[in-house]
mmCIF file of C-alpha atoms in Angstrom:
data_model
loop_
_atom_site.group_PDB
_atom_site.id
_atom_site.type_symbol
_atom_site.label_atom_id
_atom_site.label_comp_id
_atom_site.label_asym_id
_atom_site.label_seq_id
_atom_site.Cartn_x
_atom_site.Cartn_y
_atom_site.Cartn_z
ATOM 1 C CA UNK A 103 16.814 -6.798 40.403
ATOM 2 C CA UNK A 104 13.656 -4.449 39.937
ATOM 3 C CA UNK A 105 11.813 -4.074 41.480
ATOM 4 C CA UNK A 106 7.652 -4.214 41.107
ATOM 5 C CA UNK A 107 7.402 -0.270 42.358
ATOM 6 C CA UNK A 108 10.514 0.811 40.097
ATOM 7 C CA UNK A 109 8.371 -1.315 36.404
ATOM 8 C CA UNK A 110 5.177 -0.399 37.795
ATOM 9 C CA UNK A 111 6.499 3.292 37.439
ATOM 10 C CA UNK A 112 8.967 2.507 34.195
ATOM 11 C CA UNK A 113 5.546 1.300 32.438
ATOM 12 C CA UNK A 114 4.241 4.857 33.344
ATOM 13 C CA UNK A 115 7.338 6.858 32.689
ATOM 14 C CA UNK A 116 7.642 5.425 29.569
ATOM 15 C CA UNK A 117 4.211 5.964 28.469
ATOM 16 C CA UNK A 118 3.962 9.510 29.051
ATOM 17 C CA UNK A 119 6.722 9.830 27.641
ATOM 18 C CA UNK A 120 5.100 8.539 24.539
ATOM 19 C CA UNK A 121 1.914 10.382 25.210
ATOM 20 C CA UNK A 122 4.061 14.347 25.860
ATOM 21 C CA UNK A 123 6.496 13.551 22.916
ATOM 22 C CA UNK A 124 5.233 11.033 20.700
ATOM 23 C CA UNK A 125 7.810 9.689 17.787
ATOM 24 C CA UNK A 126 11.320 10.394 17.350
ATOM 25 C CA UNK A 127 10.941 12.848 13.889
ATOM 26 C CA UNK A 128 14.612 12.018 13.389
ATOM 27 C CA UNK A 129 16.719 9.240 14.322
ATOM 28 C CA UNK A 130 14.036 7.114 14.565
ATOM 29 C CA UNK A 131 15.642 4.102 16.353
ATOM 30 C CA UNK A 132 12.839 1.879 14.207
ATOM 31 C CA UNK A 133 13.733 3.529 10.796
ATOM 32 C CA UNK A 134 17.014 2.063 11.644
ATOM 33 C CA UNK A 135 16.661 -0.735 12.075
ATOM 34 C CA UNK A 136 13.986 -1.666 9.291
ATOM 35 C CA UNK A 137 16.733 -0.241 6.995
ATOM 36 C CA UNK A 138 19.368 -3.032 8.534
ATOM 37 C CA UNK A 139 16.367 -5.606 7.822
ATOM 38 C CA UNK A 140 15.853 -4.291 4.236
ATOM 39 C CA UNK A 141 19.931 -4.208 4.063
ATOM 40 C CA UNK A 142 19.844 -8.727 6.021
ATOM 41 C CA UNK A 143 17.048 -9.498 3.072
ATOM 42 C CA UNK A 144 18.759 -8.326 0.553
ATOM 43 C CA UNK A 145 21.315 -10.778 0.779
ATOM 44 C CA UNK A 146 19.627 -13.874 2.403
ATOM 45 C CA UNK A 147 16.471 -14.451 -0.141
ATOM 46 C CA UNK A 148 17.465 -14.586 -2.969
ATOM 47 C CA UNK A 149 18.476 -17.895 -4.784
ATOM 48 C CA UNK A 150 17.354 -21.766 -3.190
ATOM 49 C CA UNK A 151 15.564 -18.820 -0.108
ATOM 50 C CA UNK A 152 14.365 -21.561 2.210
ATOM 51 C CA UNK A 153 12.910 -21.198 5.733
ATOM 52 C CA UNK A 154 16.451 -21.097 7.486
ATOM 53 C CA UNK A 155 17.401 -18.256 5.460
ATOM 54 C CA UNK A 156 14.322 -16.780 6.909
ATOM 55 C CA UNK A 157 15.065 -17.725 9.879
ATOM 56 C CA UNK A 158 18.824 -16.112 10.406
ATOM 57 C CA UNK A 159 17.696 -13.443 8.275
ATOM 58 C CA UNK A 160 15.138 -12.747 11.332
ATOM 59 C CA UNK A 161 18.194 -14.131 14.467
ATOM 60 C CA UNK A 162 20.315 -11.603 12.823
ATOM 61 C CA UNK A 163 18.433 -9.115 13.392
ATOM 62 C CA UNK A 164 16.747 -9.352 16.719
ATOM 63 C CA UNK A 165 18.429 -11.394 18.791
ATOM 64 C CA UNK A 166 22.617 -9.043 18.475
ATOM 65 C CA UNK A 167 20.313 -6.711 19.226
ATOM 66 C CA UNK A 168 18.164 -7.762 22.543
ATOM 67 C CA UNK A 169 20.844 -9.153 23.930
ATOM 68 C CA UNK A 170 23.184 -6.139 23.676
ATOM 69 C CA UNK A 171 20.567 -3.830 25.434
ATOM 70 C CA UNK A 172 20.259 -6.547 27.936
ATOM 71 C CA UNK A 173 23.570 -5.964 29.040
ATOM 72 C CA UNK A 174 23.296 -2.762 28.475
ATOM 73 C CA UNK A 175 20.555 -3.255 31.684
ATOM 74 C CA UNK A 176 21.946 -5.368 33.623
ATOM 75 C CA UNK A 177 25.644 -3.207 33.009
ATOM 76 C CA UNK A 178 22.531 -0.282 34.089
ATOM 77 C CA UNK A 179 21.297 -1.267 37.115
ATOM 78 C CA UNK A 180 25.453 -2.221 38.816
ATOM 79 C CA UNK A 181 26.256 1.715 37.470
ATOM 80 C CA UNK A 182 23.008 3.481 39.546
ATOM 81 C CA UNK A 183 20.509 2.650 40.888
ATOM 82 C CA UNK A 184 18.377 5.620 38.825
ATOM 83 C CA UNK A 185 19.733 4.402 35.954
ATOM 84 C CA UNK A 186 18.548 2.058 35.475
ATOM 85 C CA UNK A 187 14.772 2.324 35.965
ATOM 86 C CA UNK A 188 14.952 5.055 33.448
ATOM 87 C CA UNK A 189 16.668 3.204 30.976
ATOM 88 C CA UNK A 190 13.468 0.666 31.053
ATOM 89 C CA UNK A 191 11.737 3.913 30.873
ATOM 90 C CA UNK A 192 13.441 4.586 27.360
ATOM 91 C CA UNK A 193 13.147 1.870 25.186
ATOM 92 C CA UNK A 194 9.111 1.802 26.006
ATOM 93 C CA UNK A 195 9.739 4.292 25.392
ATOM 94 C CA UNK A 196 10.815 4.070 22.071
ATOM 95 C CA UNK A 197 8.620 0.570 21.502
ATOM 96 C CA UNK A 198 5.604 1.885 21.593
ATOM 97 C CA UNK A 199 2.962 3.257 19.409
ATOM 98 C CA UNK A 200 0.061 5.345 21.092
ATOM 99 C CA UNK A 201 0.469 8.750 20.109
ATOM 100 C CA UNK A 202 1.418 8.100 16.772
ATOM 101 C CA UNK A 203 -1.887 6.273 16.602
ATOM 102 C CA UNK A 204 -3.579 9.276 17.367
ATOM 103 C CA UNK A 205 -1.469 11.464 15.267
ATOM 104 C CA UNK A 206 -1.937 9.057 11.797
ATOM 105 C CA UNK A 207 -5.833 8.199 12.158
ATOM 106 C CA UNK A 208 -7.691 10.854 13.024
ATOM 107 C CA UNK A 209 -6.327 13.559 10.993
ATOM 108 C CA UNK A 210 -8.408 11.548 8.445
ATOM 109 C CA UNK A 211 -11.455 11.496 10.102
ATOM 110 C CA UNK A 212 -10.248 15.724 10.120
ATOM 111 C CA UNK A 213 -10.330 15.956 6.520
ATOM 112 C CA UNK A 214 -13.521 13.869 6.261
ATOM 113 C CA UNK A 215 -15.192 15.867 8.106
ATOM 114 C CA UNK A 216 -14.599 18.455 6.321
ATOM 115 C CA UNK A 217 -15.318 16.904 2.663
ATOM 116 C CA UNK A 218 -11.746 17.228 1.862
ATOM 117 C CA UNK A 219 -11.585 13.877 0.874
ATOM 118 C CA UNK A 220 -8.509 14.350 -1.553
ATOM 119 C CA UNK A 221 -6.205 14.576 1.243
ATOM 120 C CA UNK A 222 -7.998 11.833 3.484
ATOM 121 C CA UNK A 223 -7.563 9.181 0.618
ATOM 122 C CA UNK A 224 -3.438 10.918 1.140
ATOM 123 C CA UNK A 225 -3.274 10.151 4.609
ATOM 124 C CA UNK A 226 -4.970 6.615 4.681
ATOM 125 C CA UNK A 227 -3.042 5.578 1.616
ATOM 126 C CA UNK A 228 0.171 6.444 4.628
ATOM 127 C CA UNK A 229 -1.254 3.427 7.029
ATOM 128 C CA UNK A 230 -2.637 0.245 5.615
ATOM 129 C CA UNK A 231 -1.343 -1.816 2.307
ATOM 130 C CA UNK A 232 -4.586 -0.956 0.048
ATOM 131 C CA UNK A 233 -5.813 0.830 -2.418
ATOM 132 C CA UNK A 234 -7.171 3.884 -1.901
ATOM 133 C CA UNK A 235 -7.065 5.987 -4.864
ATOM 134 C CA UNK A 236 -10.848 6.101 -5.262
ATOM 135 C CA UNK A 237 -12.079 5.366 -2.249
ATOM 136 C CA UNK A 238 -15.563 6.935 -0.579
ATOM 137 C CA UNK A 239 -15.268 8.218 3.112
ATOM 138 C CA UNK A 240 -16.728 5.225 3.983
ATOM 139 C CA UNK A 241 -14.408 2.860 2.768
ATOM 140 C CA UNK A 242 -11.765 5.093 4.117
ATOM 141 C CA UNK A 243 -13.299 5.620 7.614
ATOM 142 C CA UNK A 244 -13.266 1.524 8.136
ATOM 143 C CA UNK A 245 -9.832 1.461 6.987
ATOM 144 C CA UNK A 246 -9.029 3.860 9.501
ATOM 145 C CA UNK A 247 -11.034 2.185 12.440
ATOM 146 C CA UNK A 248 -9.289 -1.331 11.432
ATOM 147 C CA UNK A 249 -5.614 -0.174 11.562
ATOM 148 C CA UNK A 250 -6.652 1.469 14.993
ATOM 149 C CA UNK A 251 -7.949 -0.914 15.768
ATOM 150 C CA UNK A 252 -6.090 -3.650 15.382
ATOM 151 C CA UNK A 253 -2.507 -1.921 15.718
ATOM 152 C CA UNK A 254 -3.477 -0.754 18.917
ATOM 153 C CA UNK A 255 -2.243 -4.589 19.755
ATOM 154 C CA UNK A 256 0.922 -4.264 17.750
ATOM 155 C CA UNK A 257 1.747 -1.060 19.021
ATOM 156 C CA UNK A 258 0.985 -0.283 22.193
ATOM 157 C CA UNK A 259 -0.328 -3.570 24.087
ATOM 158 C CA UNK A 260 1.708 -6.106 22.982
ATOM 159 C CA UNK A 261 4.291 -4.006 23.855
ATOM 160 C CA UNK A 262 2.978 -3.303 26.897
ATOM 161 C CA UNK A 263 2.352 -6.353 28.141
ATOM 162 C CA UNK A 264 6.585 -7.633 26.951
ATOM 163 C CA UNK A 265 7.192 -4.874 28.886
ATOM 164 C CA UNK A 266 5.183 -6.428 32.593
ATOM 165 C CA UNK A 267 7.061 -9.403 31.036
ATOM 166 C CA UNK A 268 10.115 -8.939 30.179
ATOM 167 C CA UNK A 269 11.101 -5.187 30.834
ATOM 168 C CA UNK A 270 12.750 -2.697 28.287
ATOM 169 C CA UNK A 271 13.948 -6.076 26.240
ATOM 170 C CA UNK A 272 10.767 -7.443 25.527
ATOM 171 C CA UNK A 273 9.438 -4.240 24.582
ATOM 172 C CA UNK A 274 12.626 -4.639 22.356
ATOM 173 C CA UNK A 275 12.432 -7.621 21.422
ATOM 174 C CA UNK A 276 8.952 -7.433 20.754
ATOM 175 C CA UNK A 277 9.045 -4.555 18.768
ATOM 176 C CA UNK A 278 11.406 -5.514 16.371
ATOM 177 C CA UNK A 279 9.942 -9.171 15.899
ATOM 178 C CA UNK A 280 7.056 -7.066 15.456
ATOM 179 C CA UNK A 281 8.671 -4.993 12.535
ATOM 180 C CA UNK A 282 9.779 -8.082 10.321
ATOM 181 C CA UNK A 283 6.545 -9.304 10.458
ATOM 182 C CA UNK A 284 5.248 -5.780 9.023
ATOM 183 C CA UNK A 285 8.179 -6.318 6.868
ATOM 184 C CA UNK A 286 8.113 -9.889 5.497
ATOM 185 C CA UNK A 287 5.633 -11.818 6.721
ATOM 186 C CA UNK A 288 2.857 -11.416 3.303
ATOM 187 C CA UNK A 289 2.309 -14.628 1.282
ATOM 188 C CA UNK A 290 4.355 -12.964 -2.101
ATOM 189 C CA UNK A 291 6.013 -15.025 -4.433
ATOM 190 C CA UNK A 292 9.481 -13.155 -2.407
ATOM 191 C CA UNK A 293 8.292 -13.634 1.169
ATOM 192 C CA UNK A 294 6.426 -16.893 0.877
ATOM 193 C CA UNK A 295 9.271 -19.396 2.845
ATOM 194 C CA UNK A 296 11.802 -16.109 3.460
ATOM 195 C CA UNK A 297 9.511 -14.352 5.295
ATOM 196 C CA UNK A 298 7.444 -17.727 7.827
ATOM 197 C CA UNK A 299 9.659 -16.773 10.421
ATOM 198 C CA UNK A 300 9.313 -14.030 10.517
ATOM 199 C CA UNK A 301 5.399 -13.958 10.402
ATOM 200 C CA UNK A 302 5.435 -17.280 13.091
ATOM 201 C CA UNK A 303 7.149 -15.854 16.116
ATOM 202 C CA UNK A 304 4.965 -13.118 15.993
ATOM 203 C CA UNK A 305 2.140 -15.247 16.252
ATOM 204 C CA UNK A 306 3.881 -16.305 19.394
ATOM 205 C CA UNK A 307 4.554 -14.013 20.759
ATOM 206 C CA UNK A 308 0.647 -11.698 20.061
ATOM 207 C CA UNK A 309 -1.198 -15.016 21.255
ATOM 208 C CA UNK A 310 -1.304 -13.353 24.385
ATOM 209 C CA UNK A 311 -1.122 -10.242 24.332
ATOM 210 C CA UNK A 312 -4.437 -9.788 21.485
ATOM 211 C CA UNK A 313 -6.469 -11.872 23.690
ATOM 212 C CA UNK A 314 -6.217 -9.023 26.521
ATOM 213 C CA UNK A 315 -6.830 -7.003 23.410
ATOM 214 C CA UNK A 316 -9.389 -8.390 23.266
ATOM 215 C CA UNK A 317 -10.594 -8.874 25.904
ATOM 216 C CA UNK A 318 -10.644 -5.071 26.805
ATOM 217 C CA UNK A 319 -12.109 -3.380 23.814
ATOM 218 C CA UNK A 320 -15.513 -5.730 24.857
ATOM 219 C CA UNK A 321 -15.069 -4.730 28.290
ATOM 220 C CA UNK A 322 -14.718 -1.353 27.251
ATOM 221 C CA UNK A 323 -17.756 -0.839 24.833
ATOM 222 C CA UNK A 324 -20.418 -2.781 24.480
ATOM 223 C CA UNK A 325 -19.245 -5.865 26.216
ATOM 224 C CA UNK A 326 -21.829 -8.540 24.272
ATOM 225 C CA UNK A 327 -21.168 -8.066 21.075
ATOM 226 C CA UNK A 328 -17.687 -8.098 21.348
ATOM 227 C CA UNK A 329 -18.053 -10.854 23.295
ATOM 228 C CA UNK A 330 -20.057 -12.391 21.166
ATOM 229 C CA UNK A 331 -18.356 -10.920 17.364
ATOM 230 C CA UNK A 332 -15.271 -12.560 18.832
ATOM 231 C CA UNK A 333 -16.585 -15.912 19.405
ATOM 232 C CA UNK A 334 -18.274 -16.369 16.057
ATOM 233 C CA UNK A 335 -16.272 -14.681 12.830
ATOM 234 C CA UNK A 336 -12.234 -14.338 13.982
ATOM 235 C CA UNK A 337 -12.340 -18.223 13.117
ATOM 236 C CA UNK A 338 -12.868 -17.426 9.261
ATOM 237 C CA UNK A 339 -10.349 -14.345 9.644
ATOM 238 C CA UNK A 340 -6.804 -15.625 8.117
ATOM 239 C CA UNK A 341 -5.112 -14.208 10.834
ATOM 240 C CA UNK A 342 -4.826 -15.713 14.375
ATOM 241 C CA UNK A 343 -3.998 -13.269 16.262
ATOM 242 C CA UNK A 344 -5.819 -9.703 14.715
ATOM 243 C CA UNK A 345 -9.689 -11.946 13.476
ATOM 244 C CA UNK A 346 -9.703 -11.523 17.855
ATOM 245 C CA UNK A 347 -8.447 -8.030 17.826
ATOM 246 C CA UNK A 348 -10.240 -6.436 15.329
ATOM 247 C CA UNK A 349 -14.016 -8.543 16.195
ATOM 248 C CA UNK A 350 -14.413 -7.886 19.624
ATOM 249 C CA UNK A 351 -12.746 -4.437 18.606
ATOM 250 C CA UNK A 352 -16.194 -3.155 16.220
ATOM 251 C CA UNK A 353 -18.774 -5.778 18.426
ATOM 252 C CA UNK A 354 -17.323 -3.204 20.952
ATOM 253 C CA UNK A 355 -18.193 0.104 18.757
ATOM 254 C CA UNK A 356 -21.469 -1.908 17.302
ATOM 255 C CA UNK A 357 -20.100 -1.020 13.957
ATOM 256 C CA UNK A 358 -19.397 -3.448 10.648
ATOM 257 C CA UNK A 359 -16.184 -3.646 9.301
ATOM 258 C CA UNK A 360 -13.560 -6.105 6.232
ATOM 259 C CA UNK A 361 -15.740 -7.055 3.521
ATOM 260 C CA UNK A 362 -15.015 -6.069 0.859
ATOM 261 C CA UNK A 363 -11.311 -4.083 0.210
ATOM 262 C CA UNK A 364 -8.725 -3.098 -3.401
ATOM 263 C CA UNK A 365 -5.233 -4.440 -3.020
ATOM 264 C CA UNK A 366 -2.816 -4.080 -6.313
ATOM 265 C CA UNK A 367 -6.288 -2.988 -8.497
ATOM 266 C CA UNK A 368 -7.671 -6.473 -7.440
ATOM 267 C CA UNK A 369 -10.658 -6.232 -5.272
ATOM 268 C CA UNK A 370 -10.504 -8.948 -1.921
ATOM 269 C CA UNK A 371 -13.949 -9.929 -0.399
ATOM 270 C CA UNK A 372 -12.036 -10.482 2.848
ATOM 271 C CA UNK A 373 -14.546 -12.399 5.731
ATOM 272 C CA UNK A 374 -16.569 -9.887 8.419
ATOM 273 C CA UNK A 375 -15.935 -7.864 11.652
ATOM 274 C CA UNK A 376 -18.744 -6.631 13.827
ATOM 275 C CA UNK A 377 -22.031 -5.725 13.649
ATOM 276 C CA UNK A 378 -24.603 -2.440 13.168
ATOM 277 C CA UNK A 379 -24.765 0.076 10.888
ATOM 278 C CA UNK A 380 -21.272 0.175 8.863
ATOM 279 C CA UNK A 381 -18.214 2.669 9.576
ATOM 280 C CA UNK A 382 -18.724 5.963 9.929
ATOM 281 C CA UNK A 383 -15.385 9.715 10.078
ATOM 282 C CA UNK A 384 -16.704 9.549 13.706
ATOM 283 C CA UNK A 385 -15.953 6.449 14.286
ATOM 284 C CA UNK A 386 -12.052 6.477 14.249
ATOM 285 C CA UNK A 387 -12.412 8.504 17.009
ATOM 286 C CA UNK A 388 -14.719 6.205 18.982
ATOM 287 C CA UNK A 389 -12.212 3.315 18.058
ATOM 288 C CA UNK A 390 -9.157 5.698 18.902
ATOM 289 C CA UNK A 391 -11.149 6.049 22.442
ATOM 290 C CA UNK A 392 -11.518 2.101 23.010
ATOM 291 C CA UNK A 393 -7.663 2.462 22.695
ATOM 292 C CA UNK A 394 -7.386 4.955 25.033
ATOM 293 C CA UNK A 395 -9.023 3.670 27.907
ATOM 294 C CA UNK A 396 -7.922 0.095 27.431
ATOM 295 C CA UNK A 397 -4.004 2.038 27.804
ATOM 296 C CA UNK A 398 -5.477 3.342 30.602
ATOM 297 C CA UNK A 399 -7.418 0.222 32.116
ATOM 298 C CA UNK A 400 -3.876 -1.261 31.560
ATOM 299 C CA UNK A 401 -1.980 1.236 33.720
ATOM 300 C CA UNK A 402 -4.736 0.750 36.532
ATOM 301 C CA UNK A 403 -3.948 -2.822 36.492
ATOM 302 C CA UNK A 404 -0.537 -3.094 36.841
ATOM 303 C CA UNK A 405 -0.139 -0.231 39.234
ATOM 304 C CA UNK A 406 -2.890 -2.284 41.832
ATOM 305 C CA UNK A 407 -1.199 -5.340 40.914
ATOM 306 C CA UNK A 408 2.427 -3.794 42.077
ATOM 307 C CA UNK A 409 0.593 -2.334 45.713
ATOM 308 C CA UNK A 410 -1.186 -5.523 46.278
ATOM 309 C CA UNK A 411 2.131 -7.765 45.422
ATOM 310 C CA UNK A 412 3.745 -5.337 47.195
ATOM 311 C CA UNK A 413 8.229 -4.614 46.464
ATOM 312 C CA UNK A 414 8.180 -8.334 45.068
ATOM 313 C CA UNK A 415 11.635 -8.235 42.729
ATOM 314 C CA UNK A 416 11.589 -9.635 39.346
ATOM 315 C CA UNK A 417 14.853 -12.003 37.306
ATOM 316 C CA UNK A 418 15.976 -8.571 35.104
ATOM 317 C CA UNK A 419 17.986 -5.462 35.517
#
């Protein structure tokens, strides 16, 4: 059984490792998981596809890994005093995407600032599903800012939330589920039924983290505008969790997001997000700072809660 202090130390170590090391360049576990998920999807997603098969695929992908991780944590707890906390920290490091969020988006701003529109288009195309081949600087800036704000929840705060709640196994459960939603959670003929379970599970797991993320953005930016945008704009957004996050984030930054976006050659008009001026390249860095400062806020609250609650035990290895 970990104490609150030990869990907090594992939390800080995991975030520190991510900040120092970033994503592993080779053999990243989530890449291997993606390949496994693709094989299972090809096996089950064919004729007579159903939500049951999609749920079975989700279970085959996620549950054995989470159970194996939890078993390893229990074994580590009975082997050494420090092995389990170090394993918790390592699992959090693997699941976090804080530094990668910065590394994938700030080069877009740098390319735009240098006037290299073609490079900015290529870099943006790597992180978003919308078309970028003919995009201008304003379009690319908007796409990158939206990516930073939304993935702040998916790659950072959702992971931190479930780590604090269930330890390393919770972080793994969340990240694997979130990865499957990114792979299967589309309203296309191929995934409309098959990916339904993956999308709904991700919605449930993100229900609280998304709103805590939105609140963090609001507290650290233009609070009044962020709360107004959150309250008035999210109902129109198709995703129940991305809406609050991006509306509050756009309001906190004082920029307009949403609106027109092109997917597969077709223009799609999305609901507005935020208020104020159009997004500019400098807002990419501002969005990253919002995520970074929110991370520091979460860590600070975790430390204060640990000090306030003392050494109470928690119920996982």
